[in-house]
Protein backbone atom coordinates (compact mmCIF):
# COMPACT_ATOMS: atom_id res chain seq x y z
CA UNK A 1 0.00 0.00 0.00
CA UNK A 2 2.85 2.41 0.67
CA UNK A 3 3.77 2.35 -3.03
CA UNK A 4 0.20 2.93 -4.19
CA UNK A 5 0.47 6.72 -3.96
CA UNK A 6 3.74 6.71 -5.87
CA UNK A 7 2.27 4.50 -8.59
CA UNK A 8 -0.82 6.68 -8.87
CA UNK A 9 1.37 9.78 -9.16
CA UNK A 10 3.53 8.10 -11.80
CA UNK A 11 0.52 7.06 -13.90
CA UNK A 12 -1.00 10.53 -13.57
CA UNK A 13 2.28 12.10 -14.72
CA UNK A 14 2.57 9.71 -17.66
CA UNK A 15 -1.07 10.35 -18.57
CA UNK A 16 -0.43 14.09 -18.70
CA UNK A 17 2.88 13.88 -20.53
CA UNK A 18 1.56 11.45 -23.13
CA UNK A 19 -0.67 14.20 -24.47
CA UNK A 20 2.12 16.76 -24.75
CA UNK A 21 4.17 17.06 -27.92
CA UNK A 22 7.74 16.00 -27.28
CA UNK A 23 9.38 18.51 -29.57
CA UNK A 24 9.59 19.36 -33.23
CA UNK A 25 13.22 18.15 -33.09
CA UNK A 26 12.42 14.64 -31.89
CA UNK A 27 15.17 12.13 -32.30
CA UNK A 28 14.52 10.39 -35.62
CA UNK A 29 16.17 7.16 -34.50
CA UNK A 30 14.00 6.93 -31.39
CA UNK A 31 10.88 7.47 -33.47
CA UNK A 32 12.04 4.91 -36.05
CA UNK A 33 12.68 2.44 -33.23
CA UNK A 34 9.16 2.87 -31.85
CA UNK A 35 7.59 2.58 -35.31
CA UNK A 36 9.59 -0.60 -35.97
CA UNK A 37 8.50 -2.14 -32.67
CA UNK A 38 4.83 -1.25 -33.17
CA UNK A 39 4.63 -2.35 -36.81
CA UNK A 40 6.43 -5.59 -36.00
CA UNK A 41 3.92 -6.19 -33.22
CA UNK A 42 1.03 -5.40 -35.59
CA UNK A 43 2.34 -7.89 -38.17
CA UNK A 44 2.58 -10.54 -35.47
CA UNK A 45 -0.98 -9.78 -34.35
CA UNK A 46 -2.32 -10.02 -37.91
CA UNK A 47 -0.57 -13.37 -38.39
CA UNK A 48 -2.10 -14.75 -35.21
CA UNK A 49 1.14 -14.59 -33.25
CA UNK A 50 1.99 -13.10 -29.90
CA UNK A 51 1.60 -9.36 -29.62
CA UNK A 52 1.63 -6.67 -26.95
CA UNK A 53 -0.75 -4.00 -28.21
CA UNK A 54 -4.45 -4.21 -29.07
CA UNK A 55 -5.22 -3.01 -32.59
CA UNK A 56 -8.46 -2.03 -34.27
CA UNK A 57 -9.41 -4.23 -37.24
CA UNK A 58 -8.82 -1.39 -39.71
CA UNK A 59 -5.31 -0.55 -38.42
CA UNK A 60 -2.57 -1.03 -41.03
CA UNK A 61 1.18 -0.63 -40.86
CA UNK A 62 0.86 2.60 -42.83
CA UNK A 63 -1.80 4.13 -40.57
CA UNK A 64 0.01 3.01 -37.42
CA UNK A 65 3.39 4.35 -38.61
CA UNK A 66 1.89 7.65 -39.65
CA UNK A 67 -0.05 8.06 -36.41
CA UNK A 68 2.99 7.32 -34.25
CA UNK A 69 5.22 9.69 -36.24
CA UNK A 70 2.62 12.48 -36.12
CA UNK A 71 2.21 12.04 -32.39
CA UNK A 72 5.89 11.83 -31.47
CA UNK A 73 7.06 14.61 -33.80
CA UNK A 74 4.08 16.98 -33.89
CA UNK A 75 2.09 16.10 -30.78
CA UNK A 76 -0.91 15.17 -32.94
CA UNK A 77 -2.62 12.12 -31.44
CA UNK A 78 -5.77 12.28 -33.57
CA UNK A 79 -4.64 9.34 -35.70
CA UNK A 80 -3.77 7.12 -32.74
CA UNK A 81 -6.22 4.25 -32.39
CA UNK A 82 -4.36 2.47 -29.59
CA UNK A 83 -5.71 2.41 -26.05
CA UNK A 84 -4.26 4.92 -23.60
CA UNK A 85 -2.23 2.19 -21.84
CA UNK A 86 -0.72 1.17 -25.20
CA UNK A 87 0.06 4.81 -25.99
CA UNK A 88 1.81 5.12 -22.63
CA UNK A 89 3.92 2.08 -23.48
CA UNK A 90 4.79 3.57 -26.87
CA UNK A 91 5.80 6.78 -25.11
CA UNK A 92 7.95 4.81 -22.65
CA UNK A 93 9.71 3.03 -25.54
CA UNK A 94 10.34 6.37 -27.21
CA UNK A 95 11.62 7.97 -24.02
CA UNK A 96 13.94 5.02 -23.36
CA UNK A 97 15.28 5.16 -26.92
CA UNK A 98 15.94 8.89 -26.52
CA UNK A 99 18.07 8.17 -23.45
CA UNK A 100 20.37 5.83 -25.35
CA UNK A 101 23.34 6.90 -27.45
CA UNK A 102 22.78 6.51 -31.18
CA UNK A 103 24.67 3.24 -31.46
CA UNK A 104 22.55 1.65 -28.74
CA UNK A 105 19.24 2.64 -30.31
CA UNK A 106 20.47 1.35 -33.67
CA UNK A 107 21.45 -1.91 -31.98
CA UNK A 108 18.02 -2.19 -30.37
CA UNK A 109 16.36 -1.57 -33.72
CA UNK A 110 18.42 -4.32 -35.34
CA UNK A 111 17.57 -6.68 -32.47
CA UNK A 112 13.85 -5.96 -32.79
CA UNK A 113 13.94 -6.48 -36.53
CA UNK A 114 16.11 -9.60 -36.16
CA UNK A 115 13.78 -11.13 -33.58
CA UNK A 116 10.84 -10.43 -35.85
CA UNK A 117 12.55 -12.09 -38.84
CA UNK A 118 13.63 -15.06 -36.74
CA UNK A 119 10.15 -15.60 -35.32
CA UNK A 120 8.59 -15.62 -38.79
CA UNK A 121 11.19 -17.85 -40.41
CA UNK A 122 11.91 -20.29 -37.62
PDB file of C-alpha atoms in Angstrom:
ATOM      1  CA  UNK A   1       0.000   0.000   0.000  1.00  0.00           C
ATOM      2  CA  UNK A   2       2.854   2.414   0.666  1.00  0.00           C
ATOM      3  CA  UNK A   3       3.774   2.350  -3.027  1.00  0.00           C
ATOM      4  CA  UNK A   4       0.199   2.929  -4.190  1.00  0.00           C
ATOM      5  CA  UNK A   5       0.468   6.725  -3.960  1.00  0.00           C
ATOM      6  CA  UNK A   6       3.742   6.712  -5.872  1.00  0.00           C
ATOM      7  CA  UNK A   7       2.272   4.500  -8.594  1.00  0.00           C
ATOM      8  CA  UNK A   8      -0.825   6.681  -8.874  1.00  0.00           C
ATOM      9  CA  UNK A   9       1.366   9.783  -9.156  1.00  0.00           C
ATOM     10  CA  UNK A  10       3.527   8.100 -11.802  1.00  0.00           C
ATOM     11  CA  UNK A  11       0.521   7.061 -13.897  1.00  0.00           C
ATOM     12  CA  UNK A  12      -0.998  10.534 -13.572  1.00  0.00           C
ATOM     13  CA  UNK A  13       2.282  12.104 -14.716  1.00  0.00           C
ATOM     14  CA  UNK A  14       2.570   9.706 -17.655  1.00  0.00           C
ATOM     15  CA  UNK A  15      -1.068  10.352 -18.570  1.00  0.00           C
ATOM     16  CA  UNK A  16      -0.435  14.089 -18.698  1.00  0.00           C
ATOM     17  CA  UNK A  17       2.881  13.885 -20.532  1.00  0.00           C
ATOM     18  CA  UNK A  18       1.559  11.447 -23.129  1.00  0.00           C
ATOM     19  CA  UNK A  19      -0.670  14.205 -24.474  1.00  0.00           C
ATOM     20  CA  UNK A  20       2.117  16.758 -24.750  1.00  0.00           C
ATOM     21  CA  UNK A  21       4.168  17.059 -27.918  1.00  0.00           C
ATOM     22  CA  UNK A  22       7.738  15.996 -27.278  1.00  0.00           C
ATOM     23  CA  UNK A  23       9.383  18.515 -29.572  1.00  0.00           C
ATOM     24  CA  UNK A  24       9.589  19.360 -33.229  1.00  0.00           C
ATOM     25  CA  UNK A  25      13.216  18.154 -33.091  1.00  0.00           C
ATOM     26  CA  UNK A  26      12.422  14.641 -31.887  1.00  0.00           C
ATOM     27  CA  UNK A  27      15.171  12.126 -32.302  1.00  0.00           C
ATOM     28  CA  UNK A  28      14.517  10.395 -35.616  1.00  0.00           C
ATOM     29  CA  UNK A  29      16.174   7.155 -34.504  1.00  0.00           C
ATOM     30  CA  UNK A  30      14.003   6.927 -31.389  1.00  0.00           C
ATOM     31  CA  UNK A  31      10.880   7.467 -33.473  1.00  0.00           C
ATOM     32  CA  UNK A  32      12.040   4.914 -36.054  1.00  0.00           C
ATOM     33  CA  UNK A  33      12.676   2.439 -33.230  1.00  0.00           C
ATOM     34  CA  UNK A  34       9.159   2.869 -31.854  1.00  0.00           C
ATOM     35  CA  UNK A  35       7.593   2.585 -35.307  1.00  0.00           C
ATOM     36  CA  UNK A  36       9.592  -0.599 -35.973  1.00  0.00           C
ATOM     37  CA  UNK A  37       8.497  -2.137 -32.667  1.00  0.00           C
ATOM     38  CA  UNK A  38       4.832  -1.247 -33.165  1.00  0.00           C
ATOM     39  CA  UNK A  39       4.627  -2.347 -36.806  1.00  0.00           C
ATOM     40  CA  UNK A  40       6.432  -5.595 -36.002  1.00  0.00           C
ATOM     41  CA  UNK A  41       3.923  -6.193 -33.218  1.00  0.00           C
ATOM     42  CA  UNK A  42       1.031  -5.403 -35.589  1.00  0.00           C
ATOM     43  CA  UNK A  43       2.342  -7.891 -38.168  1.00  0.00           C
ATOM     44  CA  UNK A  44       2.578 -10.540 -35.471  1.00  0.00           C
ATOM     45  CA  UNK A  45      -0.979  -9.782 -34.348  1.00  0.00           C
ATOM     46  CA  UNK A  46      -2.322 -10.017 -37.906  1.00  0.00           C
ATOM     47  CA  UNK A  47      -0.565 -13.370 -38.387  1.00  0.00           C
ATOM     48  CA  UNK A  48      -2.105 -14.755 -35.206  1.00  0.00           C
ATOM     49  CA  UNK A  49       1.139 -14.595 -33.249  1.00  0.00           C
ATOM     50  CA  UNK A  50       1.987 -13.097 -29.905  1.00  0.00           C
ATOM     51  CA  UNK A  51       1.601  -9.357 -29.620  1.00  0.00           C
ATOM     52  CA  UNK A  52       1.625  -6.671 -26.955  1.00  0.00           C
ATOM     53  CA  UNK A  53      -0.751  -4.000 -28.214  1.00  0.00           C
ATOM     54  CA  UNK A  54      -4.452  -4.212 -29.068  1.00  0.00           C
ATOM     55  CA  UNK A  55      -5.223  -3.007 -32.590  1.00  0.00           C
ATOM     56  CA  UNK A  56      -8.456  -2.026 -34.273  1.00  0.00           C
ATOM     57  CA  UNK A  57      -9.410  -4.233 -37.239  1.00  0.00           C
ATOM     58  CA  UNK A  58      -8.822  -1.389 -39.707  1.00  0.00           C
ATOM     59  CA  UNK A  59      -5.309  -0.555 -38.422  1.00  0.00           C
ATOM     60  CA  UNK A  60      -2.573  -1.029 -41.035  1.00  0.00           C
ATOM     61  CA  UNK A  61       1.185  -0.632 -40.863  1.00  0.00           C
ATOM     62  CA  UNK A  62       0.861   2.603 -42.829  1.00  0.00           C
ATOM     63  CA  UNK A  63      -1.802   4.131 -40.572  1.00  0.00           C
ATOM     64  CA  UNK A  64       0.006   3.015 -37.419  1.00  0.00           C
ATOM     65  CA  UNK A  65       3.391   4.345 -38.606  1.00  0.00           C
ATOM     66  CA  UNK A  66       1.893   7.651 -39.652  1.00  0.00           C
ATOM     67  CA  UNK A  67      -0.050   8.062 -36.409  1.00  0.00           C
ATOM     68  CA  UNK A  68       2.993   7.323 -34.253  1.00  0.00           C
ATOM     69  CA  UNK A  69       5.219   9.692 -36.241  1.00  0.00           C
ATOM     70  CA  UNK A  70       2.618  12.478 -36.120  1.00  0.00           C
ATOM     71  CA  UNK A  71       2.211  12.040 -32.385  1.00  0.00           C
ATOM     72  CA  UNK A  72       5.888  11.828 -31.472  1.00  0.00           C
ATOM     73  CA  UNK A  73       7.057  14.606 -33.796  1.00  0.00           C
ATOM     74  CA  UNK A  74       4.078  16.977 -33.893  1.00  0.00           C
ATOM     75  CA  UNK A  75       2.087  16.097 -30.778  1.00  0.00           C
ATOM     76  CA  UNK A  76      -0.909  15.172 -32.944  1.00  0.00           C
ATOM     77  CA  UNK A  77      -2.624  12.120 -31.442  1.00  0.00           C
ATOM     78  CA  UNK A  78      -5.769  12.281 -33.572  1.00  0.00           C
ATOM     79  CA  UNK A  79      -4.641   9.336 -35.699  1.00  0.00           C
ATOM     80  CA  UNK A  80      -3.768   7.121 -32.738  1.00  0.00           C
ATOM     81  CA  UNK A  81      -6.217   4.246 -32.388  1.00  0.00           C
ATOM     82  CA  UNK A  82      -4.356   2.470 -29.590  1.00  0.00           C
ATOM     83  CA  UNK A  83      -5.713   2.410 -26.054  1.00  0.00           C
ATOM     84  CA  UNK A  84      -4.256   4.918 -23.601  1.00  0.00           C
ATOM     85  CA  UNK A  85      -2.229   2.195 -21.841  1.00  0.00           C
ATOM     86  CA  UNK A  86      -0.724   1.175 -25.196  1.00  0.00           C
ATOM     87  CA  UNK A  87       0.063   4.808 -25.987  1.00  0.00           C
ATOM     88  CA  UNK A  88       1.807   5.125 -22.625  1.00  0.00           C
ATOM     89  CA  UNK A  89       3.917   2.079 -23.477  1.00  0.00           C
ATOM     90  CA  UNK A  90       4.792   3.575 -26.871  1.00  0.00           C
ATOM     91  CA  UNK A  91       5.797   6.781 -25.110  1.00  0.00           C
ATOM     92  CA  UNK A  92       7.955   4.809 -22.650  1.00  0.00           C
ATOM     93  CA  UNK A  93       9.706   3.026 -25.540  1.00  0.00           C
ATOM     94  CA  UNK A  94      10.343   6.372 -27.211  1.00  0.00           C
ATOM     95  CA  UNK A  95      11.623   7.972 -24.019  1.00  0.00           C
ATOM     96  CA  UNK A  96      13.943   5.019 -23.360  1.00  0.00           C
ATOM     97  CA  UNK A  97      15.279   5.159 -26.918  1.00  0.00           C
ATOM     98  CA  UNK A  98      15.945   8.891 -26.524  1.00  0.00           C
ATOM     99  CA  UNK A  99      18.071   8.168 -23.447  1.00  0.00           C
ATOM    100  CA  UNK A 100      20.373   5.826 -25.353  1.00  0.00           C
ATOM    101  CA  UNK A 101      23.341   6.900 -27.446  1.00  0.00           C
ATOM    102  CA  UNK A 102      22.777   6.505 -31.182  1.00  0.00           C
ATOM    103  CA  UNK A 103      24.667   3.244 -31.459  1.00  0.00           C
ATOM    104  CA  UNK A 104      22.554   1.646 -28.744  1.00  0.00           C
ATOM    105  CA  UNK A 105      19.237   2.643 -30.310  1.00  0.00           C
ATOM    106  CA  UNK A 106      20.471   1.352 -33.674  1.00  0.00           C
ATOM    107  CA  UNK A 107      21.451  -1.911 -31.983  1.00  0.00           C
ATOM    108  CA  UNK A 108      18.022  -2.194 -30.369  1.00  0.00           C
ATOM    109  CA  UNK A 109      16.359  -1.567 -33.718  1.00  0.00           C
ATOM    110  CA  UNK A 110      18.424  -4.316 -35.341  1.00  0.00           C
ATOM    111  CA  UNK A 111      17.568  -6.678 -32.468  1.00  0.00           C
ATOM    112  CA  UNK A 112      13.845  -5.962 -32.794  1.00  0.00           C
ATOM    113  CA  UNK A 113      13.940  -6.479 -36.531  1.00  0.00           C
ATOM    114  CA  UNK A 114      16.113  -9.600 -36.158  1.00  0.00           C
ATOM    115  CA  UNK A 115      13.782 -11.133 -33.584  1.00  0.00           C
ATOM    116  CA  UNK A 116      10.836 -10.434 -35.849  1.00  0.00           C
ATOM    117  CA  UNK A 117      12.552 -12.087 -38.835  1.00  0.00           C
ATOM    118  CA  UNK A 118      13.626 -15.063 -36.736  1.00  0.00           C
ATOM    119  CA  UNK A 119      10.151 -15.601 -35.319  1.00  0.00           C
ATOM    120  CA  UNK A 120       8.592 -15.620 -38.790  1.00  0.00           C
ATOM    121  CA  UNK A 121      11.193 -17.851 -40.406  1.00  0.00           C
ATOM    122  CA  UNK A 122      11.908 -20.294 -37.622  1.00  0.00           C
TER     123      UNK A 122
END
